[in-house]
Coordinates of C-alpha atoms and ligand atoms in Angstrom, one line a residue:
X162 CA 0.0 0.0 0.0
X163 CA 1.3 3.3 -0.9
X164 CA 0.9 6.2 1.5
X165 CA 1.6 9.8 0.9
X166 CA 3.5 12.0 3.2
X167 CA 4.9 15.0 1.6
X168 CA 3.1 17.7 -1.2
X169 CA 5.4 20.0 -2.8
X170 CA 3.0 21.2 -4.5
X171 CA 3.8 22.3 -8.1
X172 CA 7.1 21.9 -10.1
X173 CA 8.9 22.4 -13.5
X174 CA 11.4 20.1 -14.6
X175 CA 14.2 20.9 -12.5
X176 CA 16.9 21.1 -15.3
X177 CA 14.8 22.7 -17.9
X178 CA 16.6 25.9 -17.7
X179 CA 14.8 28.3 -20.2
X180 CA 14.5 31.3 -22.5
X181 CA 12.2 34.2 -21.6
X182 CA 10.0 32.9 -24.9
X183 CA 9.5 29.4 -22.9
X184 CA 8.2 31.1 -20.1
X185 CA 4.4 30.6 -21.4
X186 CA 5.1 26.6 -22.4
X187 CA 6.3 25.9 -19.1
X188 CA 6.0 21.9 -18.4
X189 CA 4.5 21.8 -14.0
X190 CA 3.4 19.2 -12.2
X191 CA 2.4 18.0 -8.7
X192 CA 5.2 17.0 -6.7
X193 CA 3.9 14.3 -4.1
X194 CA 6.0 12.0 -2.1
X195 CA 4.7 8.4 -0.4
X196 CA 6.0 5.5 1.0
X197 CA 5.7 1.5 0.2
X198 CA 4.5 -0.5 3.0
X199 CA 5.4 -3.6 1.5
X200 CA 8.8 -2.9 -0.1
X201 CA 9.6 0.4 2.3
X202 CA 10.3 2.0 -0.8
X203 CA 10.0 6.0 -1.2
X204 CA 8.8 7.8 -4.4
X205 CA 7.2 10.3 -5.8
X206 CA 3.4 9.6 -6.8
X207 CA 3.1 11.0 -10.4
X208 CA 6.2 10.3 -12.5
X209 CA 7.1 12.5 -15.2
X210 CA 7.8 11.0 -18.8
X211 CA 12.1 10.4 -19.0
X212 CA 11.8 11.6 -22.3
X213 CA 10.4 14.9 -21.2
X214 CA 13.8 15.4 -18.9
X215 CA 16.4 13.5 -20.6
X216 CA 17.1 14.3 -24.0
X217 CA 19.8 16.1 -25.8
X218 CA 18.8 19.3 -24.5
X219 CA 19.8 17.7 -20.7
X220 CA 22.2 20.6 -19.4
X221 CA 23.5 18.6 -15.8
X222 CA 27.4 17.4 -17.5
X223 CA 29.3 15.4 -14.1
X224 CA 32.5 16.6 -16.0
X225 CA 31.8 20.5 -15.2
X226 CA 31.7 19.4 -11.4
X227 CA 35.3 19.1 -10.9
X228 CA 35.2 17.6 -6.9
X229 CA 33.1 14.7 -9.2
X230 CA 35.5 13.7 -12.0
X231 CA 38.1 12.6 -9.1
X232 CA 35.5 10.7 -7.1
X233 CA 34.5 8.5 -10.4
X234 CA 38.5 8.2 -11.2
X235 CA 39.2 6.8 -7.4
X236 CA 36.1 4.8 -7.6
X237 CA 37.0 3.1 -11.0
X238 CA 40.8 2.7 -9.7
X239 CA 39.2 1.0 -6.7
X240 CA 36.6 -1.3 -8.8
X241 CA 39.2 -2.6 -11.1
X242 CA 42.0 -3.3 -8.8
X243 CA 39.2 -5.4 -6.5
X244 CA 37.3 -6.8 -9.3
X245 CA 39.7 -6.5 -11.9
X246 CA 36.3 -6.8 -14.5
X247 CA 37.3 -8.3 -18.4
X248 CA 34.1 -6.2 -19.6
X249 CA 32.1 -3.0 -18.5
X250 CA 28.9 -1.2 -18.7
X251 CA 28.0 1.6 -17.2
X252 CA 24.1 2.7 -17.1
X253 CA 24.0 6.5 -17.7
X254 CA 26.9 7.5 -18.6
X255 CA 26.2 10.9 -19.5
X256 CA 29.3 12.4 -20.5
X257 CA 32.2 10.1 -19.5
X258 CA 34.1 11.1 -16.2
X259 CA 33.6 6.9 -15.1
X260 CA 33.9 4.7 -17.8
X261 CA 36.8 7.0 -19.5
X262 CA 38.8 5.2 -17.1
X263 CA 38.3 1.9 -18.6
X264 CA 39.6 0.4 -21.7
X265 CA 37.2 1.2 -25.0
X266 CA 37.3 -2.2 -26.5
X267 CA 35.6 -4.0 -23.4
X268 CA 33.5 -1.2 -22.4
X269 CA 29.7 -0.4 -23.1
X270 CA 28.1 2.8 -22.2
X271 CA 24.0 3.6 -22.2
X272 CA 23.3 7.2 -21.8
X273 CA 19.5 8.5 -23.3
X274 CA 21.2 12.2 -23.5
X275 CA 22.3 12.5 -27.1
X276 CA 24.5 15.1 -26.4
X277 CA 26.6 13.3 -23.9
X278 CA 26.6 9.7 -25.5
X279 CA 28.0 11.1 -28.3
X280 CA 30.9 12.7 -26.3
X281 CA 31.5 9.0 -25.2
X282 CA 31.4 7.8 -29.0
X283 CA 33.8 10.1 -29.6
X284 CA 36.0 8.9 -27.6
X285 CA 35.8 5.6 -29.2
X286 CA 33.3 3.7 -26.9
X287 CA 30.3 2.0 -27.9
X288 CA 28.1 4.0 -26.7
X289 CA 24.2 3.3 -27.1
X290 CA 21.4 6.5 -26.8
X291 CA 18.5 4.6 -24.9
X292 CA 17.0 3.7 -22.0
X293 CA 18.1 1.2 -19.5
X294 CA 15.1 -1.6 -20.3
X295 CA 15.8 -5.8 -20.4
X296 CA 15.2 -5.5 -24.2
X297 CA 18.1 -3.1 -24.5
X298 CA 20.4 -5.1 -22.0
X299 CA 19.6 -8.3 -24.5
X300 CA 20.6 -6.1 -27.3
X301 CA 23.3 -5.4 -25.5
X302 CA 24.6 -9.1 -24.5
X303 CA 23.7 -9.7 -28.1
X304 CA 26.5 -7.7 -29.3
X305 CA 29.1 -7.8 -26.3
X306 CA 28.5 -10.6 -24.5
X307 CA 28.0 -10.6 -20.7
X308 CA 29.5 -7.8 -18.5
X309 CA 31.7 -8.3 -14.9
X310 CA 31.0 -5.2 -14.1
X311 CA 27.7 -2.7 -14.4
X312 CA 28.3 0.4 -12.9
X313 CA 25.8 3.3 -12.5
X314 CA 26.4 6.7 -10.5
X315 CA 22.9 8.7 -10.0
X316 CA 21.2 6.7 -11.9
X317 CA 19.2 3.8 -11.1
X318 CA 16.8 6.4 -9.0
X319 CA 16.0 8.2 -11.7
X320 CA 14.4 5.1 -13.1
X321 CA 10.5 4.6 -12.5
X322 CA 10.2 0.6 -13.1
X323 CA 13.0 -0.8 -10.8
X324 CA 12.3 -4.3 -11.8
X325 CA 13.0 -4.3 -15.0
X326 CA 15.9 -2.4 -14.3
X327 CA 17.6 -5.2 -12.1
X328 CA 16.1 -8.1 -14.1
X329 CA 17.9 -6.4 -17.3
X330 CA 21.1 -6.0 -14.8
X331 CA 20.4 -10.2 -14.1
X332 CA 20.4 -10.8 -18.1
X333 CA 23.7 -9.2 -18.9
X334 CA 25.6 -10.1 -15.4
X335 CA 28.2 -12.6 -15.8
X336 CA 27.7 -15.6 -13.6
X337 CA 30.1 -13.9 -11.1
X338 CA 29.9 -10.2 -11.8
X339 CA 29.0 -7.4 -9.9
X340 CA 26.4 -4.9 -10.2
X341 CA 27.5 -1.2 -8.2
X342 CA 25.8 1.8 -8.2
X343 CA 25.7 5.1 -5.8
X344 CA 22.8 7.1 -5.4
X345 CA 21.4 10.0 -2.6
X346 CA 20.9 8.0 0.7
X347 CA 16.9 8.4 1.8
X348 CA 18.7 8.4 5.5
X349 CA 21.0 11.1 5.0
X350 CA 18.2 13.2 3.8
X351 CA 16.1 12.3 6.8
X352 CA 18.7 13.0 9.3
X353 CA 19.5 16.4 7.4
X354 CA 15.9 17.8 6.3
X355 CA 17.3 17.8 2.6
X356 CA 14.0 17.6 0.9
X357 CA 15.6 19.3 -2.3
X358 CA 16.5 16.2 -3.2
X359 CA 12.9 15.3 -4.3
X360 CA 12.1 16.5 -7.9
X361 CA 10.9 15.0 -11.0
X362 CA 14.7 13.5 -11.8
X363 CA 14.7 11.1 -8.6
X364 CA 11.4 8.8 -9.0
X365 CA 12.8 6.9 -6.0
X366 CA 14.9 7.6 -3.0
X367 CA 16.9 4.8 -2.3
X368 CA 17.2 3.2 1.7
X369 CA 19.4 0.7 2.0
X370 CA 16.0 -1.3 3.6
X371 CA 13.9 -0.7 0.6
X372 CA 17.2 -1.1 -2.1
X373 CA 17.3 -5.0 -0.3
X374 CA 14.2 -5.9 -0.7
X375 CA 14.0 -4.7 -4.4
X376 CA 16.8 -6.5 -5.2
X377 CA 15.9 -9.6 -3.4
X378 CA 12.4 -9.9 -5.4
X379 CA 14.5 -9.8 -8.1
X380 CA 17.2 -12.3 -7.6
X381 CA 20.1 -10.0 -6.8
X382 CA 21.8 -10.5 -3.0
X383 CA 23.0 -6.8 -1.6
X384 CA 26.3 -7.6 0.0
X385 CA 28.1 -4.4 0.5
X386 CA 27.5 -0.6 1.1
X387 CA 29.9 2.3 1.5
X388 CA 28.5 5.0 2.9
X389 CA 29.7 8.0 0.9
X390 CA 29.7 12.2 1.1
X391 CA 28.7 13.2 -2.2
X392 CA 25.8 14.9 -3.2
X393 CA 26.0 15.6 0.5
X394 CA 25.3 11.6 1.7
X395 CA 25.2 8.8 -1.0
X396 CA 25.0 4.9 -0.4
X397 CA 27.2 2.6 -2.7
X398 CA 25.7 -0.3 -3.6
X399 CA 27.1 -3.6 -4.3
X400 CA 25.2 -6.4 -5.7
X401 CA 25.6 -10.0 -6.8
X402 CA 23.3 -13.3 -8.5
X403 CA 22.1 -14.9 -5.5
X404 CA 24.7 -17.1 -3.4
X405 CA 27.9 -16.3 -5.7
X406 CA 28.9 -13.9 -2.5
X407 CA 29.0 -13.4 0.7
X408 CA 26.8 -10.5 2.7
X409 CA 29.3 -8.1 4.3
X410 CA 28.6 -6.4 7.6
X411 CA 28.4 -3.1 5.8
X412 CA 25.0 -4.3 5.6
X413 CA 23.8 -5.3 8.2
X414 CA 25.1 -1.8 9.8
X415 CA 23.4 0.0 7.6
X416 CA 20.1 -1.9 8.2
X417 CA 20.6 -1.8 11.6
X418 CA 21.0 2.4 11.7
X419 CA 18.5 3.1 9.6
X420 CA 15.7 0.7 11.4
X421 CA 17.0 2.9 14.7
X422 CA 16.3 5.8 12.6
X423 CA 12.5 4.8 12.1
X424 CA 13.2 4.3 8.3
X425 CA 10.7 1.8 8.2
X426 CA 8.3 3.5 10.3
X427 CA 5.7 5.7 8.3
X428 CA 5.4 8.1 11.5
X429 CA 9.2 8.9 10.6
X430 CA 8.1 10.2 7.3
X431 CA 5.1 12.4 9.0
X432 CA 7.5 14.1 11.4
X433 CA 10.0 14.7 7.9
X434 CA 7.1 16.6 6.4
X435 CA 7.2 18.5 9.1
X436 CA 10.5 19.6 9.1
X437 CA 10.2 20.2 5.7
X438 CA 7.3 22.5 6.1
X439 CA 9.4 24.4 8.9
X440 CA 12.4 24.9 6.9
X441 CA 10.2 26.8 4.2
X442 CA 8.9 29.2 6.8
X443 CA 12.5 29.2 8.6
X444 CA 14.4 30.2 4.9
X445 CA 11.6 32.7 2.9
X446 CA 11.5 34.6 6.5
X447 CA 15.1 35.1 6.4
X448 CA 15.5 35.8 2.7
X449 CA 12.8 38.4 3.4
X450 CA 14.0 40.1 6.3
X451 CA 17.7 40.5 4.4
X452 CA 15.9 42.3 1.6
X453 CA 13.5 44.1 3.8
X454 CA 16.9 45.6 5.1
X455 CA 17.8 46.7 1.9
X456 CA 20.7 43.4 1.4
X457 CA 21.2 42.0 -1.6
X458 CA 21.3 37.6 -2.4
X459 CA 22.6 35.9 -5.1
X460 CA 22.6 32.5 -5.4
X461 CA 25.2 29.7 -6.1
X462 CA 24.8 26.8 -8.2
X463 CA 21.5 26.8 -10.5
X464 CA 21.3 22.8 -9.0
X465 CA 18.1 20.6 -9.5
X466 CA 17.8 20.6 -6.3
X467 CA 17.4 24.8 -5.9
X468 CA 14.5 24.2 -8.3
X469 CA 13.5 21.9 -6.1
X470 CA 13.6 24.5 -2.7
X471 CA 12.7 27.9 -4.9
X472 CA 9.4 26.7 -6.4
X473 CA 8.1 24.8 -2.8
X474 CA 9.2 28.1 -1.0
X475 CA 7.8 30.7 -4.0
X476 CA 11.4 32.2 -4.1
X477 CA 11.9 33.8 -6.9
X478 CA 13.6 37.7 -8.2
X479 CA 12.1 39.6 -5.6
X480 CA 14.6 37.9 -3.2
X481 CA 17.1 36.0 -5.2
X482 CA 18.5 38.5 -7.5
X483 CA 20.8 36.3 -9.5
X484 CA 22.3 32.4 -9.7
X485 CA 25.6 31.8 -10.7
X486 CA 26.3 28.8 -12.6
X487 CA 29.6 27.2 -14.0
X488 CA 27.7 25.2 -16.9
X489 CA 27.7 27.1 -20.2
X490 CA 24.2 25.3 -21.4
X491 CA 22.6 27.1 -18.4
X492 CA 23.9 30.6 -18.5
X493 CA 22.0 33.3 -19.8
X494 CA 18.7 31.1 -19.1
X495 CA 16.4 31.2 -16.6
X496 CA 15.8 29.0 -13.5
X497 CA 13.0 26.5 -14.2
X498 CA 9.6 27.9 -12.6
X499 CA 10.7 31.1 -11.0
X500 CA 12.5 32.0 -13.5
X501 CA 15.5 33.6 -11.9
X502 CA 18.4 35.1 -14.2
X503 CA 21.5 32.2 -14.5
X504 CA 24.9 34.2 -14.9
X505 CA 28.4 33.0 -15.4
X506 CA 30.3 33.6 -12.0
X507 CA 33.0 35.9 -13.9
X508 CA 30.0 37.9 -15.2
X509 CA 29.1 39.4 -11.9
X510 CA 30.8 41.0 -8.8
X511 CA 30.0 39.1 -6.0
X512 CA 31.1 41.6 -4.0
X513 CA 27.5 43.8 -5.0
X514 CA 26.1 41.3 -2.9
X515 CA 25.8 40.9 0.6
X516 CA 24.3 36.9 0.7
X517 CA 24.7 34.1 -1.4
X518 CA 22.3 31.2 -1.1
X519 CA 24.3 27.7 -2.0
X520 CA 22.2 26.1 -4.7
X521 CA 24.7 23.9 -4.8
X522 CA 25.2 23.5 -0.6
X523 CA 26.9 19.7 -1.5
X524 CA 30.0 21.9 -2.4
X525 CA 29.9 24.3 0.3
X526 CA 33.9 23.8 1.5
X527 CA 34.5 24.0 -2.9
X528 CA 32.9 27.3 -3.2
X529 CA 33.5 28.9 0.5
X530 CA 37.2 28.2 -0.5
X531 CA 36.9 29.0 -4.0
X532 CA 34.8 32.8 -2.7
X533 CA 37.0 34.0 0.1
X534 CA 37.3 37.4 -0.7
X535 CA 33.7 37.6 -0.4
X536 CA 33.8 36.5 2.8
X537 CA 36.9 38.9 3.7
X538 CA 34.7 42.0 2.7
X539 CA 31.6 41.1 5.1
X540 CA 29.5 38.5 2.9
X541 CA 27.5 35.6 3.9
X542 CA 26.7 32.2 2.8
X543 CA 22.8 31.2 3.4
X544 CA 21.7 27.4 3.7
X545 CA 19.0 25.6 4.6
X546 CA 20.8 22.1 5.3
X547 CA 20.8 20.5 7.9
X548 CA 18.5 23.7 9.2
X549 CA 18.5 27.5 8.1
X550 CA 21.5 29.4 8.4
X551 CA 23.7 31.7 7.8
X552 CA 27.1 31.9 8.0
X553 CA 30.9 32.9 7.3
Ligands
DWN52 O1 21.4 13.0 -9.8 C1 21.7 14.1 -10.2 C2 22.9 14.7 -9.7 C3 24.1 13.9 -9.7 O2 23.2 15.9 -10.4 C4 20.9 14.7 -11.2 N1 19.5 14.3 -11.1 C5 21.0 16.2 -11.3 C6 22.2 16.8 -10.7 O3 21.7 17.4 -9.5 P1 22.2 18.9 -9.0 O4 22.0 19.8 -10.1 O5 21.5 19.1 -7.7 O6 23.8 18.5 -8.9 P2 25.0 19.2 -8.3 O7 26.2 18.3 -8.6 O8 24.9 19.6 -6.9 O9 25.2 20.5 -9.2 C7 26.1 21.5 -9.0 C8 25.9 22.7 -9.9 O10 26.6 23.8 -9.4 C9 26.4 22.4 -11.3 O11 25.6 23.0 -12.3 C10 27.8 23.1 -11.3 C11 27.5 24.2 -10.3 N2 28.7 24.7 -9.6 C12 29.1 26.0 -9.6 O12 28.4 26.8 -10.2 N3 30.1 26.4 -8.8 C13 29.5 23.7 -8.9 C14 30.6 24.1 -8.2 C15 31.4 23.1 -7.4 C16 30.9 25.5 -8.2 O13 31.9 25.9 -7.5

């Protein structure tokens, strides 16, 4: 039984950035969150199409996130010298900061973005525009054979039908290969109110609870998880065909700290909404008494998840003057919804403003480092993880 606990209320699509002549096509639609019973699985109730948000016009490249690129090189490092795979896929590529570190001639890419699987084809890897789906993975084995290793960073929870997703992972696994992907952790996001990690992108949020029990009904054992910081608390996963492995205790601690936690416990998700709610009245009454004292606020980082936290809080230019962005596809657009001018950093003087909002808080030390003379000369960073503040 699926019960809901959280309304958004209405959202774009929170990487369409857009031209002032898109304003009046704008795509909405009602962001609700529930909770499985059965499986303990989170999701949003009303998916939007994947063709609607990835296509070639998907701006989000990992490459341009520089903190990234080195975590998928030390991951890869650490997946081949333990596994040392013969063959790789990775599901959702995008534009190549993972499998790049693996050889071309036994590597496999899937990305649905045309415009980053073709930066993987030319690079020489085989590089297929589609859809994760068990017809594509037989395609796949078709072709390549079976794979040792299927890889997928931020991925797997932007896909609505998870069963077909690991029964098309159980087609193309070799009898002893491993299945890893990362994705946000639904307990990090609990413990830290981030709720702006709910939009149209992330049909799921995983818990390491719900992620076994998925997997399980689908003949996949769960038998490791590192607990990782990025995207400001991520769970790896690692998964095998039934009895080829043994179940770590990574596991089992992670079970174990989340049931403490309440993660199976729909009153946890109740008191969540509430926080949620608290941390919309907590940040617009902040942002509104800066600019009620005549202060100005940018904003860094024109992230998904700010689309997420500007449309459920109605923040838009009356208090958010600006976002800075270091992507070029979403400069000189505007953010989805609210429609808030995207700038290259360069392009303005940060010093004009007196608070910057981190879109982009999962990079706070990156930016607070990268802005110190902003700091030097009086500004302040604003955040609303794990509560509303401000600081310097
Ligand atoms: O799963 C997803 C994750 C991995 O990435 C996707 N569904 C969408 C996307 O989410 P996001 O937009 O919230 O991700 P990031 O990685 O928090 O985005 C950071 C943004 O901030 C990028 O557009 C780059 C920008 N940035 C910046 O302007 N200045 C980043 C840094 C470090 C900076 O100093």
């Amino acid at each position: 039984m699926f019960r809901e606990f959280l309304d958004l209320g209405r959202h774009p699509i929170a990487n369409a950035f857009l031209t002032e002549k898109e304003f009046s096509d704008e795509f909405f639609f009602d962001l609700k969150v529930c909770w499985d019973d059965d499986s303990k699985l989170v999701s949003i109730k009303d998916f939007v199409e994947p063709e609607r948000i990835f296509n070639s016009e998907y701006p989000y490249n990992t490459s341009n996130s520089f903190p990234m690129v080195a975590h998928f090189k030390s991951t890869a490092e650490m997946l081949k010298e333990e596994f040392k795979p013969k063959s790789v896929l990775e599901i959702g590529s995008n534009d190549g900061p993972f499998i790049t570190n693996f050889d071309r001639d036994t590597s496999v890419c899937v990305e649905p973005c045309g415009n980053f699987s073709l930066k993987t084809a030319h690079k020489g890897y085989q590089s297929y525009t589609y859809f994760w789906t068990t017809e594509l993975s037989e395609k796949i084995k078709h072709h390549h054979g079976t794979m040792d290793l299927i890889y997928a960073a931020n991925c797997i929870c932007h896909i609505h039908d998870l069963d077909d997703t690991f029964n098309a992972v159980d087609n193309i696994l070799s009898d002893n290969g491993v299945f890893v992907f990362e994705d946000p952790s639904l307990l990090r996001i609990l413990e830290r109110g981030s709720y702006d990690q709910i939009y149209d992108e992330h049909p799921h949020i995983f818990s390491v609870t719900a992620l076994n029990n998925v997997l399980k009904r689908n003949g996949l054992t769960l038998f490791r998880v590192d607990n990782l910081s990025v995207h400001g608390g991520s769970n790896r996963i690692y998964a095998a065909r039934e009895n080829t492995i043994d179940v770590e205790d990574s596991v089992l601690d992670n079970l174990m700290r989340e049931k403490e936690f309440g993660v199976d416990n729909f009153q946890t998700y109740e008191i969540f909404a509430d926080r949620v709610a608290e941390s919309k009245k907590n940040l617009v009454g902040l942002l509104r008494k800066i600019t009620d004292d005549g202060k100005r606020i940018m904003s860094i980082g024109a992230t998904a998840k700010s689309t997420t936290v500007f449309n459920y809080c109605g923040i838009g230019k009356e208090l958010i003057d600006v976002i800075t962005d270091t992507t070029l596809d979403k400069q000189g657009k505007f953010s989805p919804g609210v429609h808030i001018p995207i700038m290259s950093r360069e392009d303005i003087n940060i010093l004009d403003y007196d608070y910057a909002y981190l879109g982009a808080w999962n990079f706070k030390d990156v930016i607070a480092n990268k802005e110190r003379e902003f700091v030097e000369n009086g500004g302040k960073f604003i955040t609303h993880v794990p509560t509303v503040m401000e600081f310097s």
